[in-house]
Amino acid sequence: MAETNEEAEKLFTSLIGTFYGMLTGKMQRVQPPTEMTEEWRQIFNHPSVHQMLKYSFVGDKVTVKKQVVNFLSETGADELIAVSSMYSSEDRIKSAQLFAEVMKEINVNLATA
C-alpha cells in the first residue's frame, strides 16, 4: 500500500521480482522497486507468479479497501494476516499504517451494518 496506486505498483515490483527469482532459481535479496513496466506486468501475469500473488492487495487506500472488501466477501474470512515485503523499512511502516487505517474503516462499516 502507498499514497497512490502508481507508488504501490512500483513498490510491488520488489515482491514480483522476489517470486520471479524463486521460480527461475535466481534468488536474491529484495531489490529496490522500479517503475511498473509492461515487462513487470507480464511477469506478474505469468500463471505461476500470479497464483502465488493473486491475493496481494496493491494500491492506495481506496483501491485496497475495495480489494479487501471483495476478498472478505468472496472468502468469508473473518481474519486477515498482513505480510509485507518491501525494500525500504520506511515504506513497510507507511504501508502498515495505511493498511491499519483501511482495516479500521472496514471494521467500523461491518460493526454498523
mmCIF file of C-alpha atoms in Angstrom:
data_model
loop_
_atom_site.group_PDB
_atom_site.id
_atom_site.type_symbol
_atom_site.label_atom_id
_atom_site.label_comp_id
_atom_site.label_asym_id
_atom_site.label_seq_id
_atom_site.Cartn_x
_atom_site.Cartn_y
_atom_site.Cartn_z
ATOM 1 C CA MET A 1 0.000 0.000 0.000
ATOM 2 C CA ALA A 2 1.058 3.521 -0.684
ATOM 3 C CA GLU A 3 -0.387 7.004 -1.029
ATOM 4 C CA THR A 4 -1.059 6.428 -4.749
ATOM 5 C CA ASN A 5 -1.790 3.423 -6.946
ATOM 6 C CA GLU A 6 1.293 4.219 -9.012
ATOM 7 C CA GLU A 7 3.592 4.227 -5.975
ATOM 8 C CA ALA A 8 2.023 0.996 -4.697
ATOM 9 C CA GLU A 9 2.599 -0.691 -8.049
ATOM 10 C CA LYS A 10 6.197 0.495 -8.012
ATOM 11 C CA LEU A 11 6.705 -0.968 -4.528
ATOM 12 C CA PHE A 12 5.062 -4.214 -5.677
ATOM 13 C CA THR A 13 7.807 -4.744 -8.281
ATOM 14 C CA SER A 14 10.183 -5.761 -5.484
ATOM 15 C CA LEU A 15 7.857 -8.592 -4.436
ATOM 16 C CA ILE A 16 7.191 -9.672 -8.011
ATOM 17 C CA GLY A 17 10.951 -9.839 -8.541
ATOM 18 C CA THR A 18 11.400 -11.968 -5.432
ATOM 19 C CA PHE A 19 8.835 -14.535 -6.557
ATOM 20 C CA TYR A 20 10.158 -14.500 -10.105
ATOM 21 C CA GLY A 21 13.622 -15.220 -8.714
ATOM 22 C CA MET A 22 12.261 -18.192 -6.784
ATOM 23 C CA LEU A 23 10.722 -19.636 -9.939
ATOM 24 C CA THR A 24 13.806 -19.123 -12.075
ATOM 25 C CA GLY A 25 16.332 -20.272 -9.476
ATOM 26 C CA LYS A 26 17.884 -16.785 -9.390
ATOM 27 C CA MET A 27 17.055 -15.846 -5.809
ATOM 28 C CA GLN A 28 18.475 -12.638 -4.470
ATOM 29 C CA ARG A 29 17.725 -10.224 -1.675
ATOM 30 C CA VAL A 30 14.697 -7.988 -2.069
ATOM 31 C CA GLN A 31 15.656 -5.452 -4.709
ATOM 32 C CA PRO A 32 14.786 -1.742 -4.820
ATOM 33 C CA PRO A 33 11.480 -1.054 -6.551
ATOM 34 C CA THR A 34 11.344 0.167 -10.128
ATOM 35 C CA GLU A 35 8.600 1.608 -12.251
ATOM 36 C CA MET A 36 5.822 -0.858 -13.109
ATOM 37 C CA THR A 37 6.644 -1.586 -16.729
ATOM 38 C CA GLU A 38 4.915 -3.827 -19.226
ATOM 39 C CA GLU A 39 7.642 -6.399 -18.557
ATOM 40 C CA TRP A 40 6.796 -6.427 -14.829
ATOM 41 C CA ARG A 41 3.097 -6.788 -15.669
ATOM 42 C CA GLN A 42 3.871 -9.769 -17.919
ATOM 43 C CA ILE A 43 5.934 -11.394 -15.173
ATOM 44 C CA PHE A 44 3.122 -10.809 -12.646
ATOM 45 C CA ASN A 45 0.595 -12.314 -15.057
ATOM 46 C CA HIS A 46 2.682 -15.453 -15.589
ATOM 47 C CA PRO A 47 0.467 -18.220 -14.182
ATOM 48 C CA SER A 48 2.975 -19.362 -11.550
ATOM 49 C CA VAL A 49 3.750 -15.869 -10.264
ATOM 50 C CA HIS A 50 0.112 -14.769 -10.404
ATOM 51 C CA GLN A 51 -1.019 -17.859 -8.499
ATOM 52 C CA MET A 52 1.324 -17.014 -5.633
ATOM 53 C CA LEU A 53 0.485 -13.297 -5.564
ATOM 54 C CA LYS A 54 -3.174 -13.244 -6.592
ATOM 55 C CA TYR A 55 -4.342 -12.258 -3.107
ATOM 56 C CA SER A 56 -1.992 -9.307 -2.853
ATOM 57 C CA PHE A 57 -3.669 -6.017 -2.070
ATOM 58 C CA VAL A 58 -1.883 -3.324 -4.072
ATOM 59 C CA GLY A 59 -2.901 0.299 -4.359
ATOM 60 C CA ASP A 60 -3.907 3.400 -2.471
ATOM 61 C CA LYS A 61 -6.393 3.349 0.407
ATOM 62 C CA VAL A 62 -9.482 3.421 -1.826
ATOM 63 C CA THR A 63 -8.198 0.655 -4.105
ATOM 64 C CA VAL A 64 -7.032 -1.603 -1.281
ATOM 65 C CA LYS A 65 -10.261 -1.116 0.649
ATOM 66 C CA LYS A 66 -12.212 -2.366 -2.378
ATOM 67 C CA GLN A 67 -9.830 -5.308 -2.786
ATOM 68 C CA VAL A 68 -10.097 -6.298 0.876
ATOM 69 C CA VAL A 69 -13.895 -5.975 0.959
ATOM 70 C CA ASN A 70 -14.145 -8.128 -2.181
ATOM 71 C CA PHE A 71 -11.730 -10.693 -0.731
ATOM 72 C CA LEU A 72 -13.680 -10.902 2.531
ATOM 73 C CA SER A 73 -16.946 -11.234 0.640
ATOM 74 C CA GLU A 74 -15.600 -13.946 -1.680
ATOM 75 C CA THR A 75 -13.868 -15.993 1.005
ATOM 76 C CA GLY A 76 -15.973 -15.406 4.115
ATOM 77 C CA ALA A 77 -12.723 -14.877 6.041
ATOM 78 C CA ASP A 78 -13.126 -13.256 9.436
ATOM 79 C CA GLU A 79 -9.439 -12.626 9.982
ATOM 80 C CA LEU A 80 -6.514 -11.454 7.847
ATOM 81 C CA ILE A 81 -2.788 -11.804 8.310
ATOM 82 C CA ALA A 82 -0.924 -8.954 6.652
ATOM 83 C CA VAL A 83 2.567 -9.612 5.340
ATOM 84 C CA SER A 84 4.724 -7.064 3.622
ATOM 85 C CA SER A 85 7.928 -7.496 1.675
ATOM 86 C CA MET A 86 9.345 -4.149 0.680
ATOM 87 C CA TYR A 87 12.872 -2.933 0.116
ATOM 88 C CA SER A 88 12.595 0.067 2.417
ATOM 89 C CA SER A 89 11.623 -0.228 6.069
ATOM 90 C CA GLU A 90 10.067 3.243 5.842
ATOM 91 C CA ASP A 91 7.820 2.038 3.019
ATOM 92 C CA ARG A 92 6.864 -1.054 5.065
ATOM 93 C CA ILE A 93 5.923 1.091 8.051
ATOM 94 C CA LYS A 94 3.904 3.521 5.929
ATOM 95 C CA SER A 95 2.154 0.628 4.195
ATOM 96 C CA ALA A 96 1.246 -0.944 7.543
ATOM 97 C CA GLN A 97 -0.117 2.365 8.814
ATOM 98 C CA LEU A 98 -2.258 2.833 5.702
ATOM 99 C CA PHE A 99 -3.492 -0.750 5.875
ATOM 100 C CA ALA A 100 -4.416 -0.301 9.537
ATOM 101 C CA GLU A 101 -6.475 2.761 8.576
ATOM 102 C CA VAL A 102 -8.255 0.782 5.848
ATOM 103 C CA MET A 103 -8.993 -2.111 8.190
ATOM 104 C CA LYS A 104 -10.323 0.261 10.824
ATOM 105 C CA GLU A 105 -12.713 1.744 8.242
ATOM 106 C CA ILE A 106 -13.822 -1.733 7.153
ATOM 107 C CA ASN A 107 -14.345 -2.878 10.741
ATOM 108 C CA VAL A 108 -16.378 0.248 11.581
ATOM 109 C CA ASN A 109 -18.539 -0.364 8.491
ATOM 110 C CA LEU A 110 -19.043 -4.019 9.441
ATOM 111 C CA ALA A 111 -19.937 -3.102 13.019
ATOM 112 C CA THR A 112 -22.611 -0.651 11.902
ATOM 113 C CA ALA A 113 -24.052 -2.913 9.199
#
